[in-house]
PDB file of C-alpha atoms and ligand atoms in Angstrom:
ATOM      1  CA  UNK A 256      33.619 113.996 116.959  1.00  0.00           C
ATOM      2  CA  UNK A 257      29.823 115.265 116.233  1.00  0.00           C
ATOM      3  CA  UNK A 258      29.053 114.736 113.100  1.00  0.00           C
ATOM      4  CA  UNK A 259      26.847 117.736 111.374  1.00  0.00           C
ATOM      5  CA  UNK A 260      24.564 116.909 109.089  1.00  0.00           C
ATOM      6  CA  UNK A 261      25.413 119.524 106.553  1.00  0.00           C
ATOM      7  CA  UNK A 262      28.551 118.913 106.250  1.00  0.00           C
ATOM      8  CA  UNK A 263      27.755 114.991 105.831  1.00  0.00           C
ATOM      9  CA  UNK A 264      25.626 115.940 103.011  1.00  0.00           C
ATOM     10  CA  UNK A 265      27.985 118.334 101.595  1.00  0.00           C
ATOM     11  CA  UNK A 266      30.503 115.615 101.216  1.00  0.00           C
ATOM     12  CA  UNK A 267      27.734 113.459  99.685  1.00  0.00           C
ATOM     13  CA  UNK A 268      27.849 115.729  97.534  1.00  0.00           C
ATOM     14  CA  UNK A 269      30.505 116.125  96.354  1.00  0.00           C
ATOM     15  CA  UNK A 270      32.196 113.117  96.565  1.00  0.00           C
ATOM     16  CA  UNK A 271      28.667 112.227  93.775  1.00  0.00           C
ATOM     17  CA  UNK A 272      30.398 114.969  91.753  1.00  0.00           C
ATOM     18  CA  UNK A 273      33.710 113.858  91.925  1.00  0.00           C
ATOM     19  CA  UNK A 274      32.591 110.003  91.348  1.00  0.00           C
ATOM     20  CA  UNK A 275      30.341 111.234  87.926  1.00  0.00           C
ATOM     21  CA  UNK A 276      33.765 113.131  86.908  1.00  0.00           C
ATOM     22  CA  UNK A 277      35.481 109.992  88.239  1.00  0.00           C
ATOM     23  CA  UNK A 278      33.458 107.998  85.424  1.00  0.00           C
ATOM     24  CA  UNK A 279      34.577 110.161  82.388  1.00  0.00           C
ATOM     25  CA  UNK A 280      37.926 109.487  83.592  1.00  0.00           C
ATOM     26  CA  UNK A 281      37.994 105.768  83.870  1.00  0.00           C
ATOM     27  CA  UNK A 282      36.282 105.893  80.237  1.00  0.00           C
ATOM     28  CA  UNK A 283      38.119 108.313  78.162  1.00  0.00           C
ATOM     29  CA  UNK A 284      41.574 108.437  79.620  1.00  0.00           C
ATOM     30  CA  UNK A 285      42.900 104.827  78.232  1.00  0.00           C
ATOM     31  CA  UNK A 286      42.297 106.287  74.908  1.00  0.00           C
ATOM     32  CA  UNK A 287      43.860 109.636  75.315  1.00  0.00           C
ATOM     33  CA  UNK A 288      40.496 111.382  74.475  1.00  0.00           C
ATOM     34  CA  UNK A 289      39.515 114.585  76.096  1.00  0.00           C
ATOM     35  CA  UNK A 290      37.586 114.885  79.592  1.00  0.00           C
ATOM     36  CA  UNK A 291      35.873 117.862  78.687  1.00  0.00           C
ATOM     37  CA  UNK A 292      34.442 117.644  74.405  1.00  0.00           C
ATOM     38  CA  UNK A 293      32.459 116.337  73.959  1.00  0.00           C
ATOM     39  CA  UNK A 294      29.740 116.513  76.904  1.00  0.00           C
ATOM     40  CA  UNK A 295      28.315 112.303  77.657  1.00  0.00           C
ATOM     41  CA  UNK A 296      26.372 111.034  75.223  1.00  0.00           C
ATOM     42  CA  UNK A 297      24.755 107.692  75.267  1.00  0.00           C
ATOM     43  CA  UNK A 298      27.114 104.900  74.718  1.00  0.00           C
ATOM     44  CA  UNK A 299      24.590 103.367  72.027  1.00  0.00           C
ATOM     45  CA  UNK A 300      22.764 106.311  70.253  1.00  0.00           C
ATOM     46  CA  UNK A 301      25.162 108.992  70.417  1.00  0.00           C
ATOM     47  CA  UNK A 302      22.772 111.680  71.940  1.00  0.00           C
ATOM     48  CA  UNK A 303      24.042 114.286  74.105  1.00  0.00           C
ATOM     49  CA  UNK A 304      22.955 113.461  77.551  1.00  0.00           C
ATOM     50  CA  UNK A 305      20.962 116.514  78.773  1.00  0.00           C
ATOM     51  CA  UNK A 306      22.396 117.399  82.607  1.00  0.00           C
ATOM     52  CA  UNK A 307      18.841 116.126  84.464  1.00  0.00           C
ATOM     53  CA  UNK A 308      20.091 113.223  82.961  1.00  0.00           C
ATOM     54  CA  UNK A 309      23.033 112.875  84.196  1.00  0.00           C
ATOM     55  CA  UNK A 310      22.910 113.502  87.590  1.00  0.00           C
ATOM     56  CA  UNK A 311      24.751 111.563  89.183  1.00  0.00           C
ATOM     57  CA  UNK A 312      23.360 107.665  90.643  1.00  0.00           C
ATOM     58  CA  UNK A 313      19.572 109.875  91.086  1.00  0.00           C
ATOM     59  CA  UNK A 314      19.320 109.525  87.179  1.00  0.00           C
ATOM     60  CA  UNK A 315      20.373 106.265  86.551  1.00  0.00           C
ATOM     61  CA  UNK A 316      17.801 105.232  89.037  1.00  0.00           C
ATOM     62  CA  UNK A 317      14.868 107.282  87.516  1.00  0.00           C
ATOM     63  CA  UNK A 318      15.517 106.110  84.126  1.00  0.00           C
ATOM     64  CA  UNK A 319      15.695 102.511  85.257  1.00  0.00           C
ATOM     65  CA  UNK A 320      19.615 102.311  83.469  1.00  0.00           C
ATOM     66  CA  UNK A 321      17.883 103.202  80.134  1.00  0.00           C
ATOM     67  CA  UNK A 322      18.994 105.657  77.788  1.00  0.00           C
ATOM     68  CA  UNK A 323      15.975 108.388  77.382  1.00  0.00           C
ATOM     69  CA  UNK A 324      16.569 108.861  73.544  1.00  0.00           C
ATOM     70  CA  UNK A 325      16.951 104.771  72.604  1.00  0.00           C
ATOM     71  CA  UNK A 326      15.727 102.759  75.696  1.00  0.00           C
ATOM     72  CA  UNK A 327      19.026 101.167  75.484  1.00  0.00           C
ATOM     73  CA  UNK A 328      20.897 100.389  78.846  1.00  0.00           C
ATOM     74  CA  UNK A 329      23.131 102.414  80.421  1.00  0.00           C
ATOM     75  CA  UNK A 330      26.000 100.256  82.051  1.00  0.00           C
ATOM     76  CA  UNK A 331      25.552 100.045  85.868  1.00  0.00           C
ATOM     77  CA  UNK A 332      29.056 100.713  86.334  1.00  0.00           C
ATOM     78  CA  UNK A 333      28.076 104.552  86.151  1.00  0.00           C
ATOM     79  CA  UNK A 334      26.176 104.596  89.327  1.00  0.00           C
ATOM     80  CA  UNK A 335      28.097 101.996  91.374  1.00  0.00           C
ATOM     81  CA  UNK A 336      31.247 103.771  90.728  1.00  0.00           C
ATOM     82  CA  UNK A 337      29.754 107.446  91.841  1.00  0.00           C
ATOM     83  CA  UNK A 338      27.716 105.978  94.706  1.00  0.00           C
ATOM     84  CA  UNK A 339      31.566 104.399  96.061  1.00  0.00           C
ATOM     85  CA  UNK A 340      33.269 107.928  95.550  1.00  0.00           C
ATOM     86  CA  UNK A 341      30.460 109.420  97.324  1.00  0.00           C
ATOM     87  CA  UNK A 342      31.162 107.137 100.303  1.00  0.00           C
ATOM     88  CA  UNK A 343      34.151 107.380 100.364  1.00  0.00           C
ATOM     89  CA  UNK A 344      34.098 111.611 100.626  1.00  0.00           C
ATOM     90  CA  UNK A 345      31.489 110.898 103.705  1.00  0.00           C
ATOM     91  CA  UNK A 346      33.654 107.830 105.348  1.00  0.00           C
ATOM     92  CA  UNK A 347      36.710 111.031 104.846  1.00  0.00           C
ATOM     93  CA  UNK A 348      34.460 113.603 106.515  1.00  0.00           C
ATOM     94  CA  UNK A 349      33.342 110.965 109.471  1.00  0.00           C
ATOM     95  CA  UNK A 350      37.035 109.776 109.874  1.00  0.00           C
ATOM     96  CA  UNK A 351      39.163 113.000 109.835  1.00  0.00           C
ATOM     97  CA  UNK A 352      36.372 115.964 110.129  1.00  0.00           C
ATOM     98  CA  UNK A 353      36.226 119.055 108.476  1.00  0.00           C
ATOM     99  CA  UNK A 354      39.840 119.273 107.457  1.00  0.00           C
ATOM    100  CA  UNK A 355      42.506 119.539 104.429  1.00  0.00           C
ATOM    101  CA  UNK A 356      43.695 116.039 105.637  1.00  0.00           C
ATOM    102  CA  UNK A 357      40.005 114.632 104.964  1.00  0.00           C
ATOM    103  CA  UNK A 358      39.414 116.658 101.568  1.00  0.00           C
ATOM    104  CA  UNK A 359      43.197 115.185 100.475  1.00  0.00           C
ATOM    105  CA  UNK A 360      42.001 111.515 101.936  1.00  0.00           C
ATOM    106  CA  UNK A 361      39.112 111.239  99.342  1.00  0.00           C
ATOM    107  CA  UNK A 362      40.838 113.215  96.672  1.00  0.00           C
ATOM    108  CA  UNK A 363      43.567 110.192  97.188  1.00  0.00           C
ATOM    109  CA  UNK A 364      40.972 107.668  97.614  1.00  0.00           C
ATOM    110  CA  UNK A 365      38.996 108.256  94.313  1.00  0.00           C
ATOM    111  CA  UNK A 366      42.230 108.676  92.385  1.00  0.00           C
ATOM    112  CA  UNK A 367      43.516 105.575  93.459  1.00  0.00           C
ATOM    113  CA  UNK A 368      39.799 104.011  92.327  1.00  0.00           C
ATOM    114  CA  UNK A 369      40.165 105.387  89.104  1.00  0.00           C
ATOM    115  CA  UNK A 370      44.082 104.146  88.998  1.00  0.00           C
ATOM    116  CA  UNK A 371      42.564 100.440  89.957  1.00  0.00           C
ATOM    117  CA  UNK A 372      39.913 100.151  87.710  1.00  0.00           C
ATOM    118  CA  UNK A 373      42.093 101.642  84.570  1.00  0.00           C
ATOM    119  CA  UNK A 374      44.828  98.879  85.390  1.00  0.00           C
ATOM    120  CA  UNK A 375      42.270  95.818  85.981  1.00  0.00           C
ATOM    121  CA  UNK A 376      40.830  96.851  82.758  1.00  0.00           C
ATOM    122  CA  UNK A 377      43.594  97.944  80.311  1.00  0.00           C
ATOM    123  CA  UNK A 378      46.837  97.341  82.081  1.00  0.00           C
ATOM    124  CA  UNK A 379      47.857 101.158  82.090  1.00  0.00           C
ATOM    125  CA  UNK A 380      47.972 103.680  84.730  1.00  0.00           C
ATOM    126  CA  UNK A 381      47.344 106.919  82.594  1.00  0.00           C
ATOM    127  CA  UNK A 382      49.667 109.387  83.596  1.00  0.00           C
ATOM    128  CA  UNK A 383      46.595 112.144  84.516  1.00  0.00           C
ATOM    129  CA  UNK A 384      45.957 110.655  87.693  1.00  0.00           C
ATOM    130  CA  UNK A 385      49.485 110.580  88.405  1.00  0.00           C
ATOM    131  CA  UNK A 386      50.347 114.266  88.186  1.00  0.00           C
ATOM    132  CA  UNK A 387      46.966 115.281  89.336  1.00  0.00           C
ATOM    133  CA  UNK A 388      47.722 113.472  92.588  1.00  0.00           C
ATOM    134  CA  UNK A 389      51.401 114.552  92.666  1.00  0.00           C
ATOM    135  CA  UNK A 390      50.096 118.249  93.091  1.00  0.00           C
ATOM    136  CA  UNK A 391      47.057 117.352  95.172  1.00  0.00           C
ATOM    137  CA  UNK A 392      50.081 115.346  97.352  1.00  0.00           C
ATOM    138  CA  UNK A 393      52.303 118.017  97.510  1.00  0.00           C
ATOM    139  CA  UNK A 394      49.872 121.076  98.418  1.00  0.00           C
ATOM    140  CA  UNK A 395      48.309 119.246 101.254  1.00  0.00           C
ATOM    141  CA  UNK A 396      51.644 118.496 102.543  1.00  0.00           C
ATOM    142  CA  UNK A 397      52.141 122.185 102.994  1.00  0.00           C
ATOM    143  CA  UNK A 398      49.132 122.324 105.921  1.00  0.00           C
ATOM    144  CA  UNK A 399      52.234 121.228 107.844  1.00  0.00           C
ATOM    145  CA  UNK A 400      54.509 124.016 106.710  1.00  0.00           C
ATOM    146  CA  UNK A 401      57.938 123.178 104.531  1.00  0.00           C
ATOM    147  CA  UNK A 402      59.120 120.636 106.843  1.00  0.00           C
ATOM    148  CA  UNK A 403      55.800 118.940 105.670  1.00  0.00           C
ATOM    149  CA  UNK A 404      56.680 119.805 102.318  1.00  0.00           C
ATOM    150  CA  UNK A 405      59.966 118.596 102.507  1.00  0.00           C
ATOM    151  CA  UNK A 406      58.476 115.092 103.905  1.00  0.00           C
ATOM    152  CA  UNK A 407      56.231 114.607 101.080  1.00  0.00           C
ATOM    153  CA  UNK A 408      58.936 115.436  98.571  1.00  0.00           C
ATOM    154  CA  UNK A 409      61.166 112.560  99.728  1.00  0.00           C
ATOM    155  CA  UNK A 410      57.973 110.651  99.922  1.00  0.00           C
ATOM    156  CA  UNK A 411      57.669 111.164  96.021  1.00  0.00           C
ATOM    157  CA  UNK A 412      61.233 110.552  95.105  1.00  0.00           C
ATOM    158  CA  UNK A 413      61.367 107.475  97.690  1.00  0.00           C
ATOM    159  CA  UNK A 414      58.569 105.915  95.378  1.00  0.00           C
ATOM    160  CA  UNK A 415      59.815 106.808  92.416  1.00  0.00           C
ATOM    161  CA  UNK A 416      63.397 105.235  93.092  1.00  0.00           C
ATOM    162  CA  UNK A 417      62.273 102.693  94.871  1.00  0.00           C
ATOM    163  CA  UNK A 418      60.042 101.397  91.891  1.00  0.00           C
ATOM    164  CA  UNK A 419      62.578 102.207  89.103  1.00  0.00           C
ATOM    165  CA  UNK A 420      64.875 100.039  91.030  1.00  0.00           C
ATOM    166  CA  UNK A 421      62.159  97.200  91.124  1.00  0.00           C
ATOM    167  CA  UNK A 422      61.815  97.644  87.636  1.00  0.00           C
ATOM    168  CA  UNK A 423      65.345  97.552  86.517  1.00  0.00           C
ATOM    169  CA  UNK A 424      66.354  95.017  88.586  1.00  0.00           C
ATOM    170  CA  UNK A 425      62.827  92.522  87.393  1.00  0.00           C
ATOM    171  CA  UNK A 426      64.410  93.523  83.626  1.00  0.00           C
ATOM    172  CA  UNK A 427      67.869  92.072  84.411  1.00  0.00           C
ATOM    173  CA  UNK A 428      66.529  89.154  86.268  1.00  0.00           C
ATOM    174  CA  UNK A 429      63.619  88.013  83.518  1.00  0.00           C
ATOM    175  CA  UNK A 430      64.390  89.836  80.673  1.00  0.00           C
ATOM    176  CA  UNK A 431      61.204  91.461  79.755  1.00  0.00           C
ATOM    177  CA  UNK A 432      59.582  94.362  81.168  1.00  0.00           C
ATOM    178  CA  UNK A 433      58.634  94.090  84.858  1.00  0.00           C
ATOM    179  CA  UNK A 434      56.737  97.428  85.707  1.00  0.00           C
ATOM    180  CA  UNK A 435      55.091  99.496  83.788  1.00  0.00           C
ATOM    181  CA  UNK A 436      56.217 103.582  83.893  1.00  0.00           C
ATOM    182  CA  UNK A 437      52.661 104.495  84.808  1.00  0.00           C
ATOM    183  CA  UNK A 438      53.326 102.423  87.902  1.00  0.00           C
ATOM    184  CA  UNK A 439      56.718 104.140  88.968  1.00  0.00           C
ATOM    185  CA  UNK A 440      55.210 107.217  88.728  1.00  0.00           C
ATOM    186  CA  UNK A 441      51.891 106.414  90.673  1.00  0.00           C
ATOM    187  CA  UNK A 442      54.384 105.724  93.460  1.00  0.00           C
ATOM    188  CA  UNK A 443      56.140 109.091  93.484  1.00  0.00           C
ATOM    189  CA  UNK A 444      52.365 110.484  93.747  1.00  0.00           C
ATOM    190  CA  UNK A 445      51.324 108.161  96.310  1.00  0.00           C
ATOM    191  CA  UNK A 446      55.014 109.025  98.137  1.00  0.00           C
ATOM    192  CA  UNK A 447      53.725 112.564  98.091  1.00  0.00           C
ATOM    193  CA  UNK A 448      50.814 111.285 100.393  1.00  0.00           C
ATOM    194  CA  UNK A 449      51.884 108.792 102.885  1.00  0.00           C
ATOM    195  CA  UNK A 450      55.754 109.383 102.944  1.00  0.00           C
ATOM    196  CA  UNK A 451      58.883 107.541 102.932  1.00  0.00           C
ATOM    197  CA  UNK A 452      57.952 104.945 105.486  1.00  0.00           C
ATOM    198  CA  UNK A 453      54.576 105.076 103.804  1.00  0.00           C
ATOM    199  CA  UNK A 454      55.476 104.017 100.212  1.00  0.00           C
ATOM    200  CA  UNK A 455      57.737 100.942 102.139  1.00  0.00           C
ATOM    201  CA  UNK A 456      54.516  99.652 103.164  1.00  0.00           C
ATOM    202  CA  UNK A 457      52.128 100.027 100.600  1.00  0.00           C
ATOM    203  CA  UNK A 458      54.843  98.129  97.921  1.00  0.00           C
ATOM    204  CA  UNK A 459      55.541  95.098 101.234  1.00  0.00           C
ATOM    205  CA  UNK A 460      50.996  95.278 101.462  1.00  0.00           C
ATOM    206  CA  UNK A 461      50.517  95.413  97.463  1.00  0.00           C
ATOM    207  CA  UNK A 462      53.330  92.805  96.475  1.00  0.00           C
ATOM    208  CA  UNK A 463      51.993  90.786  99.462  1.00  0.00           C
ATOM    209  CA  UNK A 464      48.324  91.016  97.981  1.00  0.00           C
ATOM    210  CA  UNK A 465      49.202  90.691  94.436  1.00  0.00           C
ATOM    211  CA  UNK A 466      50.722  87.057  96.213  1.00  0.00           C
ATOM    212  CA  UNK A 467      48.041  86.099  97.601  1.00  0.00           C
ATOM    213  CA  UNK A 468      44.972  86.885  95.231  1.00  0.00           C
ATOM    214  CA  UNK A 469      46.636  87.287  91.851  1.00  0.00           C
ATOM    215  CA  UNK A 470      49.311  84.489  91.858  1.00  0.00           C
ATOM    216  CA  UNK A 471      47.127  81.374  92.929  1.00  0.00           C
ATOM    217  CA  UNK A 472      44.626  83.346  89.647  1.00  0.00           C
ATOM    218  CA  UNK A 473      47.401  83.026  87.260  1.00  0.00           C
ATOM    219  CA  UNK A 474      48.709  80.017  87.935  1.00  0.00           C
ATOM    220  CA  UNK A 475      45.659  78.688  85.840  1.00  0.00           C
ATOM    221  CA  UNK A 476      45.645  80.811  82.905  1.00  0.00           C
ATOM    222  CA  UNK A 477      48.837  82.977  82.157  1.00  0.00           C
ATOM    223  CA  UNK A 478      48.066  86.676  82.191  1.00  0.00           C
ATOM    224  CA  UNK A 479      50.020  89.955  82.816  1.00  0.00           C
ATOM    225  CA  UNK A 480      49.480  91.417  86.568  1.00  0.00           C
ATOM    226  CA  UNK A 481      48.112  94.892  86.762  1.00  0.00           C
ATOM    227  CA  UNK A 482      50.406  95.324  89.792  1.00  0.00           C
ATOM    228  CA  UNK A 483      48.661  98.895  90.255  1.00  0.00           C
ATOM    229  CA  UNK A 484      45.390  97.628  91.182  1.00  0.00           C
ATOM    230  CA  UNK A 485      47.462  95.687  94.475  1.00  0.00           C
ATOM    231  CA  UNK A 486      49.618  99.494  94.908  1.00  0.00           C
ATOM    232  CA  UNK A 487      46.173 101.272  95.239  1.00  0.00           C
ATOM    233  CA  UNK A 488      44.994  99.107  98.318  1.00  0.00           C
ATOM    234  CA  UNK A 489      47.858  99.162  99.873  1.00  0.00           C
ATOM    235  CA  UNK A 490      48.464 102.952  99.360  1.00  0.00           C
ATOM    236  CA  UNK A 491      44.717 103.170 100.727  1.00  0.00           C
ATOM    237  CA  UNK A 492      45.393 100.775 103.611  1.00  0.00           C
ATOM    238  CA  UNK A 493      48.726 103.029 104.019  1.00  0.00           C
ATOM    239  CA  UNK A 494      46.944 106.170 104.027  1.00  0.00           C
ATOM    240  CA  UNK A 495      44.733 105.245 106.761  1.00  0.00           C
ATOM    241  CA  UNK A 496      46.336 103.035 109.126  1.00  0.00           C
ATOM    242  CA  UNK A 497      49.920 103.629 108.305  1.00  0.00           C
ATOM    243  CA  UNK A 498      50.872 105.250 110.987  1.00  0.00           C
ATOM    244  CA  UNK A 499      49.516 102.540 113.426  1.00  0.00           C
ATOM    245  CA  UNK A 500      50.672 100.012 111.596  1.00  0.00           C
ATOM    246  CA  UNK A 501      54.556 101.713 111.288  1.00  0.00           C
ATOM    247  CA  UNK A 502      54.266 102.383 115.239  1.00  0.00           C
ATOM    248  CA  UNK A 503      53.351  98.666 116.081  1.00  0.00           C
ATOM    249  CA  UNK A 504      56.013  97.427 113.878  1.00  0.00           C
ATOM    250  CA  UNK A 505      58.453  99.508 115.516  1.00  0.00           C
ATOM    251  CA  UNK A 506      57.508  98.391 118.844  1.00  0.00           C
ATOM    252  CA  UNK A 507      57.922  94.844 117.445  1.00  0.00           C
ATOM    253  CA  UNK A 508      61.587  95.694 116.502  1.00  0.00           C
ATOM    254  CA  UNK A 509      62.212  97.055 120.031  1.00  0.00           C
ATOM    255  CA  UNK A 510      60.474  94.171 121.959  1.00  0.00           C
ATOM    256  CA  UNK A 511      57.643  94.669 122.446  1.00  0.00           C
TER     257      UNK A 511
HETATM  258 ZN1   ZN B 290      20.701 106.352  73.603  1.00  0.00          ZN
END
């Protein structure tokens, strides 16, 4: 595929957008305050951060991570996090073109960043991201008409059973809470995404990550798992190579 400029830049963009919005998420959402009041305002002084401020990695960079009211810093996290969602929107655009399937892939993508981060950080998945993707899942499925539709509606309720029964049955076995709800509902969004086969994979890739990099972790020092940091990859990984992966698999089954 050529790949035009403009449009390369336009997802720039707006991924940059999307990543600055991305950051008011990840820091007001745990505590149930509102995205839109007040506008930023410096983390130390309070101001109101005027917009040509506040654009987004270009003002960090300018002001040298320093607020311009107090000349105290302003976390790095801002910029790293909107210069990923701005890759990510171009790596979309580069991998899928001009397309609702590439404008879905990095609406996904930076919901599942923001899903990651909250759950490393405060062991929740806040249900915003979950309903915003549920929609975002479900009208993109609709590109390929109502059997589309219908696909990504068993996807959701595939996840969300599938997870509730993970849940239920960790309960009964260990007798204290297994999975969070925030997580059995990110699957029913991320079901609306990749599908049925889809959310099979991304719980076999996250449980098998969550083995491999979180248990040998804990085994140290005791500490909860934020299972929906190891879900996001694998829903990523899922989103992407899914369908290769699913095909291979099946050829395995068959033989070869
Ligand atoms: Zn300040």
């Amino acid at each position: 595929m050529p790949v035009d400029p403009f449009f390369a830049v336009a997802a720039a963009v707006l991924g940059l957008c999307f990543g600055s919005f991305l950051t008011v998420c990840i820091l007001r959402l745990p505590g149930e305050q509102s995205l839109l009041r007040p506008p930023s305002t410096c983390p130390s002084c309070k101001k109101p951060i005027a917009w040509r401020d506040n654009i987004p990695v270009v003002s960090w960079l300018l002001l040298r991570g320093k607020c311009r009211n107090c000349g105290n810093p302003i976390s790095v996290q801002y910029p790293v996090i909107e210069a990923l969602v701005g890759l990510l929107w171009v790596a979309a655009y580069l991998h899928w073109g001009v397309s609702v399937h590439a404008l879905a892939g990095a609406l996904f993508g930076t919901i599942l960043l923001g899903i990651g981060i909250t759950d490393a950080r405060h062991y929740l998945i806040p249900d915003e991201y979950n309903w915003a993707g549920l929609a975002i899942g479900l009208a993109a499925s609709l590109t390929g008409g109502w059997q589309g539709f219908l696909q990504a509606l068993i996807g959701a309720a595939a996840g969300f059973a599938l997870l509730y029964a993970v849940g239920a049955g960790g309960r009964w076995l260990f007798r204290e809470e297994a999975m969070g709800g925030g997580d059995i509902k990110m699957m029913a969004m991320v079901g609306s995404f990749v599908g049925w086969k889809g959310v099979l994979l991304t719980i076999f890739a996250g449980a098998l990550l969550g083995t491999l990099i979180f248990v040998p972790l804990s085994l140290k020092k005791k500490r909860l798992v934020p299972f929906g940091v190891f879900l996001a990859v694998g829903a990523a990984v899922t989103f992407v190579w899914g369908d290769a992966i699913i095909e291979w698999y099946r050829r395995f089954l068959n033989g070869g």
